[in-house]
Each structure stands twice: as C-alpha cells, then as structure tokens.
C-alpha cells in the first residue's frame, strides 16, 4: 500500500494511492495513519490534481547510518565501522518531492547521497533483530544531502547534514516492501551517478533498528536513513537530482541558491 501526504486546496492530508478506472487517484484518509490508523474518508481525488509532500514529518528525529556500504566507506577514505555509525538530522531538514534544496552560502561542496529510508510505526525500545519488522510502518526514498567541506571542517556532522532542506523524502511510503535486495540509484541531470543494491549494506535494516533502539527510544514517524552506496558527488545550483529505490519510486529535487 502506498500512503502519501499531499496538499490540494486546503491543509495537508494523507491518502492511499491507487487506480480508479485507469485514472491514478488518491483515496483520502481521515487523520494521520501513523496515529489514527487507516480509515478511508470516502473521497477520491485525481493524483494529478494534488501536490505530493514529504510523506512524513518526523515528530522527533531522523536517524542516519554512515558508511553502511563498504565501497562508500572506501571512497570516503575510511574503513567499515565495527558497529553502525549513527548521526542525526533535525526534522526541520525534511522536504518533499520537487521542493528545492537550498545551497547554503556557508558551503562550496554540497553532495547528494541517495538512500533507502525506513519509517517507524510505533514506540519501541530494545527491539530484537527478529522483531524489527514489527515496528516498521513502511519505506520511502531519501537524499542525505551533505555539505562535505563543512563535514571535514567541523569534525562532526550536525551542521553539514542539518541545514534546512537537506533531507528530501518521498514520494510516498510503501507499507508492503522487502528491503533486502533492491537497487538504489541517483541521477544528476539525467546522468547516473550512484548504482548500488541494499544487499550490499554492511548492517541490514533489522540490524540498524536493533542497534539504534538499544540506546534510543524510537517514536512513530521517526525516520531511519540506511546509508548510501558509492558514487556520491557534488551538486550545483540549477541541478536536478533524482534518487530511485527499486519498487518504491523516484524522488526528484532541484538545487537552488539560498540567496535567490
């Protein structure tokens, strides 16, 4: 089931994406499905008449995994960690499909990082690897935008990863999805830059959930970014970047100057 958050002529709402006699539609839900459950309102809207938003705005946090693909760790000049390398992005960094990524004036080297993202469905702590699937609401596509020069300058990643607009998510949440071996690609201006598979992750999705929940309570709507394949590189103002996760969809954003 594909669940989207969208805007029409009123406040943002949630809906289930489907097909009505060959016309892509969104069946409107009553409330936020993470909290209210899946309750259809009976209203259907043609998909072309709405604007898709970030499918979730984390109430609490975006948890990210660094160097979770061996080739990416190598291209960054580092070794694969013995345990998941965890950092956070603020929820204010989240934007949706086709929203602009603002290039900050503090940086001259902003990179794309295409990733699979996991949306947590319930409050959980100390989750076992075996039970991890039970706490997952669904999956979406992410771009872990990074100011690479500030990452090196600061010696920690809060600023480099945390600018407003540095966490595009979308285009929807897929609730029925097997993340174990799917293709993750990133295109910049139509040119393929990243091409990996989730089967190459050092730590699997259940591994990451178990590890993170061992020291941090996860809340409904929290998002986990699972790491990026090799091939990361710079984006410039005017570029269009598209991240695709096989079976999920494509997330596209444009890079614009923050001063425009």
PDB file of C-alpha atoms in Angstrom:
ATOM      1  CA  UNK A   1       0.000   0.000   0.000  1.00  0.00           C
ATOM      2  CA  UNK A   2       1.318   3.416  -0.969  1.00  0.00           C
ATOM      3  CA  UNK A   3       0.479   6.157   1.501  1.00  0.00           C
ATOM      4  CA  UNK A   4       1.108   9.755   0.543  1.00  0.00           C
ATOM      5  CA  UNK A   5       0.867  13.108   2.232  1.00  0.00           C
ATOM      6  CA  UNK A   6      -0.480  15.735  -0.111  1.00  0.00           C
ATOM      7  CA  UNK A   7      -1.796  19.255  -0.499  1.00  0.00           C
ATOM      8  CA  UNK A   8      -4.689  20.404  -2.631  1.00  0.00           C
ATOM      9  CA  UNK A   9      -6.755  23.475  -1.911  1.00  0.00           C
ATOM     10  CA  UNK A  10      -6.652  23.001   1.844  1.00  0.00           C
ATOM     11  CA  UNK A  11      -4.372  21.776   4.647  1.00  0.00           C
ATOM     12  CA  UNK A  12      -2.076  18.766   4.099  1.00  0.00           C
ATOM     13  CA  UNK A  13      -3.840  15.413   4.244  1.00  0.00           C
ATOM     14  CA  UNK A  14      -2.980  11.749   3.853  1.00  0.00           C
ATOM     15  CA  UNK A  15      -4.270   9.290   1.313  1.00  0.00           C
ATOM     16  CA  UNK A  16      -3.769   5.914  -0.333  1.00  0.00           C
ATOM     17  CA  UNK A  17      -2.557   5.977  -3.924  1.00  0.00           C
ATOM     18  CA  UNK A  18      -4.480   3.742  -6.282  1.00  0.00           C
ATOM     19  CA  UNK A  19      -6.264   3.495  -9.588  1.00  0.00           C
ATOM     20  CA  UNK A  20      -9.886   4.336 -10.414  1.00  0.00           C
ATOM     21  CA  UNK A  21     -10.899   3.047 -13.851  1.00  0.00           C
ATOM     22  CA  UNK A  22      -7.429   3.683 -15.198  1.00  0.00           C
ATOM     23  CA  UNK A  23      -7.031   7.089 -13.565  1.00  0.00           C
ATOM     24  CA  UNK A  24      -4.344   7.411 -10.849  1.00  0.00           C
ATOM     25  CA  UNK A  25      -6.133   8.620  -7.734  1.00  0.00           C
ATOM     26  CA  UNK A  26      -5.567   9.245  -4.079  1.00  0.00           C
ATOM     27  CA  UNK A  27      -8.179   7.937  -1.639  1.00  0.00           C
ATOM     28  CA  UNK A  28      -8.276  10.412   1.238  1.00  0.00           C
ATOM     29  CA  UNK A  29      -7.717   9.150   4.785  1.00  0.00           C
ATOM     30  CA  UNK A  30      -9.174  10.546   7.982  1.00  0.00           C
ATOM     31  CA  UNK A  31      -6.238  11.830  10.012  1.00  0.00           C
ATOM     32  CA  UNK A  32      -2.627  10.738  10.154  1.00  0.00           C
ATOM     33  CA  UNK A  33      -2.424   6.952   9.603  1.00  0.00           C
ATOM     34  CA  UNK A  34       0.535   6.695  11.976  1.00  0.00           C
ATOM     35  CA  UNK A  35      -1.740   7.726  14.818  1.00  0.00           C
ATOM     36  CA  UNK A  36      -5.330   7.325  13.620  1.00  0.00           C
ATOM     37  CA  UNK A  37      -4.959   4.116  11.626  1.00  0.00           C
ATOM     38  CA  UNK A  38      -6.142   3.568   8.069  1.00  0.00           C
ATOM     39  CA  UNK A  39      -9.660   4.986   7.846  1.00  0.00           C
ATOM     40  CA  UNK A  40     -10.861   5.994   4.406  1.00  0.00           C
ATOM     41  CA  UNK A  41     -12.992   9.125   4.195  1.00  0.00           C
ATOM     42  CA  UNK A  42     -14.729   8.029   1.001  1.00  0.00           C
ATOM     43  CA  UNK A  43     -13.296  10.922  -1.002  1.00  0.00           C
ATOM     44  CA  UNK A  44     -11.102  10.283  -4.047  1.00  0.00           C
ATOM     45  CA  UNK A  45      -9.037  12.894  -5.868  1.00  0.00           C
ATOM     46  CA  UNK A  46      -7.175  12.519  -9.185  1.00  0.00           C
ATOM     47  CA  UNK A  47      -3.483  12.301  -8.396  1.00  0.00           C
ATOM     48  CA  UNK A  48      -2.678  14.979 -10.978  1.00  0.00           C
ATOM     49  CA  UNK A  49      -4.779  17.485  -9.011  1.00  0.00           C
ATOM     50  CA  UNK A  50      -2.669  17.320  -5.844  1.00  0.00           C
ATOM     51  CA  UNK A  51       0.892  18.146  -4.852  1.00  0.00           C
ATOM     52  CA  UNK A  52       2.794  15.409  -3.050  1.00  0.00           C
ATOM     53  CA  UNK A  53       4.555  16.481   0.142  1.00  0.00           C
ATOM     54  CA  UNK A  54       7.123  14.748   2.322  1.00  0.00           C
ATOM     55  CA  UNK A  55       5.200  11.584   3.266  1.00  0.00           C
ATOM     56  CA  UNK A  56       6.108  12.018   6.927  1.00  0.00           C
ATOM     57  CA  UNK A  57       7.359  14.882   9.072  1.00  0.00           C
ATOM     58  CA  UNK A  58       9.207  13.180  11.929  1.00  0.00           C
ATOM     59  CA  UNK A  59       7.837  14.346  15.291  1.00  0.00           C
ATOM     60  CA  UNK A  60      11.142  13.516  16.898  1.00  0.00           C
ATOM     61  CA  UNK A  61      14.166  12.716  14.731  1.00  0.00           C
ATOM     62  CA  UNK A  62      15.801  11.450  11.576  1.00  0.00           C
ATOM     63  CA  UNK A  63      18.370   8.790  12.459  1.00  0.00           C
ATOM     64  CA  UNK A  64      21.072   8.143   9.864  1.00  0.00           C
ATOM     65  CA  UNK A  65      23.677   5.439   9.306  1.00  0.00           C
ATOM     66  CA  UNK A  66      27.088   6.432   7.963  1.00  0.00           C
ATOM     67  CA  UNK A  67      29.414   4.267   5.887  1.00  0.00           C
ATOM     68  CA  UNK A  68      26.929   1.402   5.629  1.00  0.00           C
ATOM     69  CA  UNK A  69      28.193   0.362   2.178  1.00  0.00           C
ATOM     70  CA  UNK A  70      31.804  -0.824   2.011  1.00  0.00           C
ATOM     71  CA  UNK A  71      32.541   0.915  -1.300  1.00  0.00           C
ATOM     72  CA  UNK A  72      31.187   4.209   0.011  1.00  0.00           C
ATOM     73  CA  UNK A  73      33.324   3.881   3.153  1.00  0.00           C
ATOM     74  CA  UNK A  74      36.324   3.340   0.870  1.00  0.00           C
ATOM     75  CA  UNK A  75      35.553   6.340  -1.342  1.00  0.00           C
ATOM     76  CA  UNK A  76      35.347   8.492   1.795  1.00  0.00           C
ATOM     77  CA  UNK A  77      38.777   7.238   2.853  1.00  0.00           C
ATOM     78  CA  UNK A  78      37.625   5.190   5.801  1.00  0.00           C
ATOM     79  CA  UNK A  79      37.095   1.661   6.996  1.00  0.00           C
ATOM     80  CA  UNK A  80      33.769  -0.074   7.532  1.00  0.00           C
ATOM     81  CA  UNK A  81      32.750   0.529  11.181  1.00  0.00           C
ATOM     82  CA  UNK A  82      32.536  -2.377  13.586  1.00  0.00           C
ATOM     83  CA  UNK A  83      29.117  -1.079  14.693  1.00  0.00           C
ATOM     84  CA  UNK A  84      26.601   1.134  12.864  1.00  0.00           C
ATOM     85  CA  UNK A  85      27.849   4.713  12.711  1.00  0.00           C
ATOM     86  CA  UNK A  86      24.882   6.797  13.836  1.00  0.00           C
ATOM     87  CA  UNK A  87      24.157  10.501  13.460  1.00  0.00           C
ATOM     88  CA  UNK A  88      21.018  12.654  13.455  1.00  0.00           C
ATOM     89  CA  UNK A  89      19.394  15.134  11.116  1.00  0.00           C
ATOM     90  CA  UNK A  90      16.807  17.585  12.514  1.00  0.00           C
ATOM     91  CA  UNK A  91      13.206  17.226  11.388  1.00  0.00           C
ATOM     92  CA  UNK A  92      13.458  20.787  10.044  1.00  0.00           C
ATOM     93  CA  UNK A  93      15.742  19.434   7.295  1.00  0.00           C
ATOM     94  CA  UNK A  94      12.872  17.404   5.769  1.00  0.00           C
ATOM     95  CA  UNK A  95      11.300  18.456   2.455  1.00  0.00           C
ATOM     96  CA  UNK A  96       9.186  16.613  -0.090  1.00  0.00           C
ATOM     97  CA  UNK A  97       9.279  15.747  -3.795  1.00  0.00           C
ATOM     98  CA  UNK A  98      10.057  18.609  -6.186  1.00  0.00           C
ATOM     99  CA  UNK A  99      10.774  21.021  -3.355  1.00  0.00           C
ATOM    100  CA  UNK A 100      14.032  22.987  -3.669  1.00  0.00           C
ATOM    101  CA  UNK A 101      17.255  22.029  -1.957  1.00  0.00           C
ATOM    102  CA  UNK A 102      18.773  25.334  -0.847  1.00  0.00           C
ATOM    103  CA  UNK A 103      22.511  25.597  -1.427  1.00  0.00           C
ATOM    104  CA  UNK A 104      23.842  27.312   1.727  1.00  0.00           C
ATOM    105  CA  UNK A 105      26.234  30.242   1.437  1.00  0.00           C
ATOM    106  CA  UNK A 106      28.496  28.615   4.061  1.00  0.00           C
ATOM    107  CA  UNK A 107      29.454  25.760   1.700  1.00  0.00           C
ATOM    108  CA  UNK A 108      31.042  25.280  -1.700  1.00  0.00           C
ATOM    109  CA  UNK A 109      30.807  21.481  -1.836  1.00  0.00           C
ATOM    110  CA  UNK A 110      27.294  20.090  -1.339  1.00  0.00           C
ATOM    111  CA  UNK A 111      26.807  16.400  -2.163  1.00  0.00           C
ATOM    112  CA  UNK A 112      23.887  14.085  -2.910  1.00  0.00           C
ATOM    113  CA  UNK A 113      23.538  10.756  -1.093  1.00  0.00           C
ATOM    114  CA  UNK A 114      20.675   8.563  -2.307  1.00  0.00           C
ATOM    115  CA  UNK A 115      19.278   6.188   0.306  1.00  0.00           C
ATOM    116  CA  UNK A 116      16.518   3.832   1.369  1.00  0.00           C
ATOM    117  CA  UNK A 117      14.589   5.228   4.348  1.00  0.00           C
ATOM    118  CA  UNK A 118      12.573   3.394   6.991  1.00  0.00           C
ATOM    119  CA  UNK A 119       9.546   4.908   8.749  1.00  0.00           C
ATOM    120  CA  UNK A 120       8.940   3.679  12.299  1.00  0.00           C
ATOM    121  CA  UNK A 121       5.347   2.817  13.163  1.00  0.00           C
ATOM    122  CA  UNK A 122       5.217   2.606  16.957  1.00  0.00           C
ATOM    123  CA  UNK A 123       7.033   3.473  20.160  1.00  0.00           C
ATOM    124  CA  UNK A 124       9.790   0.939  20.675  1.00  0.00           C
ATOM    125  CA  UNK A 125      12.914   0.309  22.723  1.00  0.00           C
ATOM    126  CA  UNK A 126      15.379  -2.592  22.839  1.00  0.00           C
ATOM    127  CA  UNK A 127      13.945  -4.201  19.699  1.00  0.00           C
ATOM    128  CA  UNK A 128      15.499  -7.510  18.712  1.00  0.00           C
ATOM    129  CA  UNK A 129      16.678  -8.146  15.151  1.00  0.00           C
ATOM    130  CA  UNK A 130      13.899 -10.731  14.827  1.00  0.00           C
ATOM    131  CA  UNK A 131      11.202  -8.294  15.962  1.00  0.00           C
ATOM    132  CA  UNK A 132      12.407  -5.294  13.947  1.00  0.00           C
ATOM    133  CA  UNK A 133       9.890  -5.782  11.098  1.00  0.00           C
ATOM    134  CA  UNK A 134       7.053  -5.420  13.630  1.00  0.00           C
ATOM    135  CA  UNK A 135       7.933  -1.785  14.363  1.00  0.00           C
ATOM    136  CA  UNK A 136       8.249  -0.672  10.726  1.00  0.00           C
ATOM    137  CA  UNK A 137       5.376   1.310   9.233  1.00  0.00           C
ATOM    138  CA  UNK A 138       6.889   1.404   5.764  1.00  0.00           C
ATOM    139  CA  UNK A 139       9.667   2.599   3.489  1.00  0.00           C
ATOM    140  CA  UNK A 140      10.408   5.654   1.395  1.00  0.00           C
ATOM    141  CA  UNK A 141      13.221   7.262  -0.614  1.00  0.00           C
ATOM    142  CA  UNK A 142      15.701   9.763   0.846  1.00  0.00           C
ATOM    143  CA  UNK A 143      18.551  12.047  -0.124  1.00  0.00           C
ATOM    144  CA  UNK A 144      21.013  12.647   2.716  1.00  0.00           C
ATOM    145  CA  UNK A 145      22.286  15.990   1.418  1.00  0.00           C
ATOM    146  CA  UNK A 146      25.686  16.851   2.893  1.00  0.00           C
ATOM    147  CA  UNK A 147      27.931  19.910   2.904  1.00  0.00           C
ATOM    148  CA  UNK A 148      31.127  17.918   2.522  1.00  0.00           C
ATOM    149  CA  UNK A 149      33.515  20.796   3.227  1.00  0.00           C
ATOM    150  CA  UNK A 150      31.753  21.643   6.486  1.00  0.00           C
ATOM    151  CA  UNK A 151      31.748  17.967   7.455  1.00  0.00           C
ATOM    152  CA  UNK A 152      35.546  17.991   7.229  1.00  0.00           C
ATOM    153  CA  UNK A 153      35.935  21.424   8.811  1.00  0.00           C
ATOM    154  CA  UNK A 154      33.700  20.815  11.838  1.00  0.00           C
ATOM    155  CA  UNK A 155      34.943  17.346  12.722  1.00  0.00           C
ATOM    156  CA  UNK A 156      31.344  16.338  13.436  1.00  0.00           C
ATOM    157  CA  UNK A 157      28.326  16.270  11.194  1.00  0.00           C
ATOM    158  CA  UNK A 158      25.500  18.279  12.761  1.00  0.00           C
ATOM    159  CA  UNK A 159      25.899  21.387  10.607  1.00  0.00           C
ATOM    160  CA  UNK A 160      26.982  19.622   7.430  1.00  0.00           C
ATOM    161  CA  UNK A 161      23.953  17.311   7.483  1.00  0.00           C
ATOM    162  CA  UNK A 162      21.436  19.525   9.243  1.00  0.00           C
ATOM    163  CA  UNK A 163      20.696  22.520   7.029  1.00  0.00           C
ATOM    164  CA  UNK A 164      17.052  23.187   6.207  1.00  0.00           C
ATOM    165  CA  UNK A 165      16.089  21.223   3.039  1.00  0.00           C
ATOM    166  CA  UNK A 166      18.951  18.720   3.493  1.00  0.00           C
ATOM    167  CA  UNK A 167      16.632  15.701   3.928  1.00  0.00           C
ATOM    168  CA  UNK A 168      14.316  15.222   0.943  1.00  0.00           C
ATOM    169  CA  UNK A 169      11.859  12.352   1.482  1.00  0.00           C
ATOM    170  CA  UNK A 170       9.239  10.828  -0.809  1.00  0.00           C
ATOM    171  CA  UNK A 171       7.350  10.430  -2.943  1.00  0.00           C
ATOM    172  CA  UNK A 172       5.254   8.192  -0.636  1.00  0.00           C
ATOM    173  CA  UNK A 173       5.502   5.436   1.975  1.00  0.00           C
ATOM    174  CA  UNK A 174       5.236   1.832   0.791  1.00  0.00           C
ATOM    175  CA  UNK A 175       3.964  -0.438   3.564  1.00  0.00           C
ATOM    176  CA  UNK A 176       4.442  -3.748   1.736  1.00  0.00           C
ATOM    177  CA  UNK A 177       8.104  -3.893   0.761  1.00  0.00           C
ATOM    178  CA  UNK A 178      11.106  -6.195   1.068  1.00  0.00           C
ATOM    179  CA  UNK A 179      14.249  -4.051   1.503  1.00  0.00           C
ATOM    180  CA  UNK A 180      16.767  -6.880   1.487  1.00  0.00           C
ATOM    181  CA  UNK A 181      17.939  -6.669  -2.151  1.00  0.00           C
ATOM    182  CA  UNK A 182      16.739  -3.723  -4.223  1.00  0.00           C
ATOM    183  CA  UNK A 183      18.561  -1.298  -6.492  1.00  0.00           C
ATOM    184  CA  UNK A 184      19.334   2.245  -5.276  1.00  0.00           C
ATOM    185  CA  UNK A 185      20.337   4.777  -7.936  1.00  0.00           C
ATOM    186  CA  UNK A 186      20.954   8.513  -8.106  1.00  0.00           C
ATOM    187  CA  UNK A 187      20.898  10.590 -11.272  1.00  0.00           C
ATOM    188  CA  UNK A 188      22.201  14.140 -11.543  1.00  0.00           C
ATOM    189  CA  UNK A 189      20.829  15.994 -14.531  1.00  0.00           C
ATOM    190  CA  UNK A 190      19.829  12.641 -16.022  1.00  0.00           C
ATOM    191  CA  UNK A 191      23.326  11.161 -15.654  1.00  0.00           C
ATOM    192  CA  UNK A 192      23.667   8.043 -13.493  1.00  0.00           C
ATOM    193  CA  UNK A 193      25.970   8.727 -10.537  1.00  0.00           C
ATOM    194  CA  UNK A 194      25.127   6.072  -7.927  1.00  0.00           C
ATOM    195  CA  UNK A 195      24.120   2.480  -8.583  1.00  0.00           C
ATOM    196  CA  UNK A 196      24.039   0.057  -5.667  1.00  0.00           C
ATOM    197  CA  UNK A 197      21.931  -2.612  -4.034  1.00  0.00           C
ATOM    198  CA  UNK A 198      20.666  -2.825  -0.485  1.00  0.00           C
ATOM    199  CA  UNK A 199      22.069  -6.351  -0.295  1.00  0.00           C
ATOM    200  CA  UNK A 200      25.480  -4.650  -0.113  1.00  0.00           C
ATOM    201  CA  UNK A 201      24.635  -2.953   3.193  1.00  0.00           C
ATOM    202  CA  UNK A 202      27.072  -3.782   5.965  1.00  0.00           C
ATOM    203  CA  UNK A 203      24.257  -3.635   8.528  1.00  0.00           C
ATOM    204  CA  UNK A 204      20.751  -4.671   7.449  1.00  0.00           C
ATOM    205  CA  UNK A 205      17.590  -2.767   8.284  1.00  0.00           C
ATOM    206  CA  UNK A 206      16.790  -5.086  11.241  1.00  0.00           C
ATOM    207  CA  UNK A 207      20.405  -4.775  12.433  1.00  0.00           C
ATOM    208  CA  UNK A 208      20.153  -0.983  12.422  1.00  0.00           C
ATOM    209  CA  UNK A 209      16.786  -0.864  14.199  1.00  0.00           C
ATOM    210  CA  UNK A 210      18.027  -3.230  16.897  1.00  0.00           C
ATOM    211  CA  UNK A 211      21.198  -1.191  17.385  1.00  0.00           C
ATOM    212  CA  UNK A 212      19.548   2.233  17.466  1.00  0.00           C
ATOM    213  CA  UNK A 213      16.727   1.126  19.759  1.00  0.00           C
ATOM    214  CA  UNK A 214      19.272  -0.294  22.218  1.00  0.00           C
ATOM    215  CA  UNK A 215      20.167   3.259  23.294  1.00  0.00           C
ATOM    216  CA  UNK A 216      17.381   5.467  21.897  1.00  0.00           C
ATOM    217  CA  UNK A 217      13.598   5.172  22.055  1.00  0.00           C
ATOM    218  CA  UNK A 218      12.080   5.274  18.583  1.00  0.00           C
ATOM    219  CA  UNK A 219       8.746   7.019  18.109  1.00  0.00           C
ATOM    220  CA  UNK A 220       6.025   6.758  15.464  1.00  0.00           C
ATOM    221  CA  UNK A 221       7.097   8.781  12.456  1.00  0.00           C
ATOM    222  CA  UNK A 222      10.800   8.634  13.203  1.00  0.00           C
ATOM    223  CA  UNK A 223      12.769   8.033  10.016  1.00  0.00           C
ATOM    224  CA  UNK A 224      15.932   5.971   9.643  1.00  0.00           C
ATOM    225  CA  UNK A 225      18.209   6.616   6.656  1.00  0.00           C
ATOM    226  CA  UNK A 226      20.086   3.393   5.997  1.00  0.00           C
ATOM    227  CA  UNK A 227      23.240   4.628   4.263  1.00  0.00           C
ATOM    228  CA  UNK A 228      24.312   5.432   0.727  1.00  0.00           C
ATOM    229  CA  UNK A 229      26.110   3.438  -1.972  1.00  0.00           C
ATOM    230  CA  UNK A 230      29.332   4.689  -3.518  1.00  0.00           C
ATOM    231  CA  UNK A 231      29.295   7.358  -6.192  1.00  0.00           C
ATOM    232  CA  UNK A 232      28.368  10.383  -4.096  1.00  0.00           C
ATOM    233  CA  UNK A 233      29.359  13.712  -5.570  1.00  0.00           C
ATOM    234  CA  UNK A 234      28.734  17.434  -5.788  1.00  0.00           C
ATOM    235  CA  UNK A 235      25.542  19.199  -6.820  1.00  0.00           C
ATOM    236  CA  UNK A 236      25.473  22.750  -8.163  1.00  0.00           C
ATOM    237  CA  UNK A 237      22.800  25.411  -8.256  1.00  0.00           C
ATOM    238  CA  UNK A 238      20.490  24.605 -11.163  1.00  0.00           C
ATOM    239  CA  UNK A 239      20.996  20.836 -10.943  1.00  0.00           C
ATOM    240  CA  UNK A 240      18.156  18.338 -10.695  1.00  0.00           C
ATOM    241  CA  UNK A 241      18.851  15.249  -8.584  1.00  0.00           C
ATOM    242  CA  UNK A 242      16.715  12.089  -8.657  1.00  0.00           C
ATOM    243  CA  UNK A 243      17.011   9.163  -6.253  1.00  0.00           C
ATOM    244  CA  UNK A 244      15.252   5.920  -7.169  1.00  0.00           C
ATOM    245  CA  UNK A 245      14.724   2.868  -4.980  1.00  0.00           C
ATOM    246  CA  UNK A 246      13.539  -0.121  -6.977  1.00  0.00           C
ATOM    247  CA  UNK A 247       9.950  -0.937  -6.097  1.00  0.00           C
ATOM    248  CA  UNK A 248       9.412   2.325  -4.216  1.00  0.00           C
ATOM    249  CA  UNK A 249       9.644   5.185  -6.676  1.00  0.00           C
ATOM    250  CA  UNK A 250      11.710   8.230  -7.567  1.00  0.00           C
ATOM    251  CA  UNK A 251      12.385  11.335  -5.503  1.00  0.00           C
ATOM    252  CA  UNK A 252      13.392  14.415  -7.510  1.00  0.00           C
ATOM    253  CA  UNK A 253      14.542  17.807  -6.220  1.00  0.00           C
ATOM    254  CA  UNK A 254      16.161  20.869  -7.722  1.00  0.00           C
ATOM    255  CA  UNK A 255      19.130  22.716  -6.247  1.00  0.00           C
ATOM    256  CA  UNK A 256      18.670  26.472  -5.882  1.00  0.00           C
ATOM    257  CA  UNK A 257      20.660  29.279  -4.339  1.00  0.00           C
ATOM    258  CA  UNK A 258      19.625  30.210  -0.839  1.00  0.00           C
ATOM    259  CA  UNK A 259      20.102  33.847  -1.776  1.00  0.00           C
ATOM    260  CA  UNK A 260      17.776  33.872  -4.780  1.00  0.00           C
TER     261      UNK A 260
END
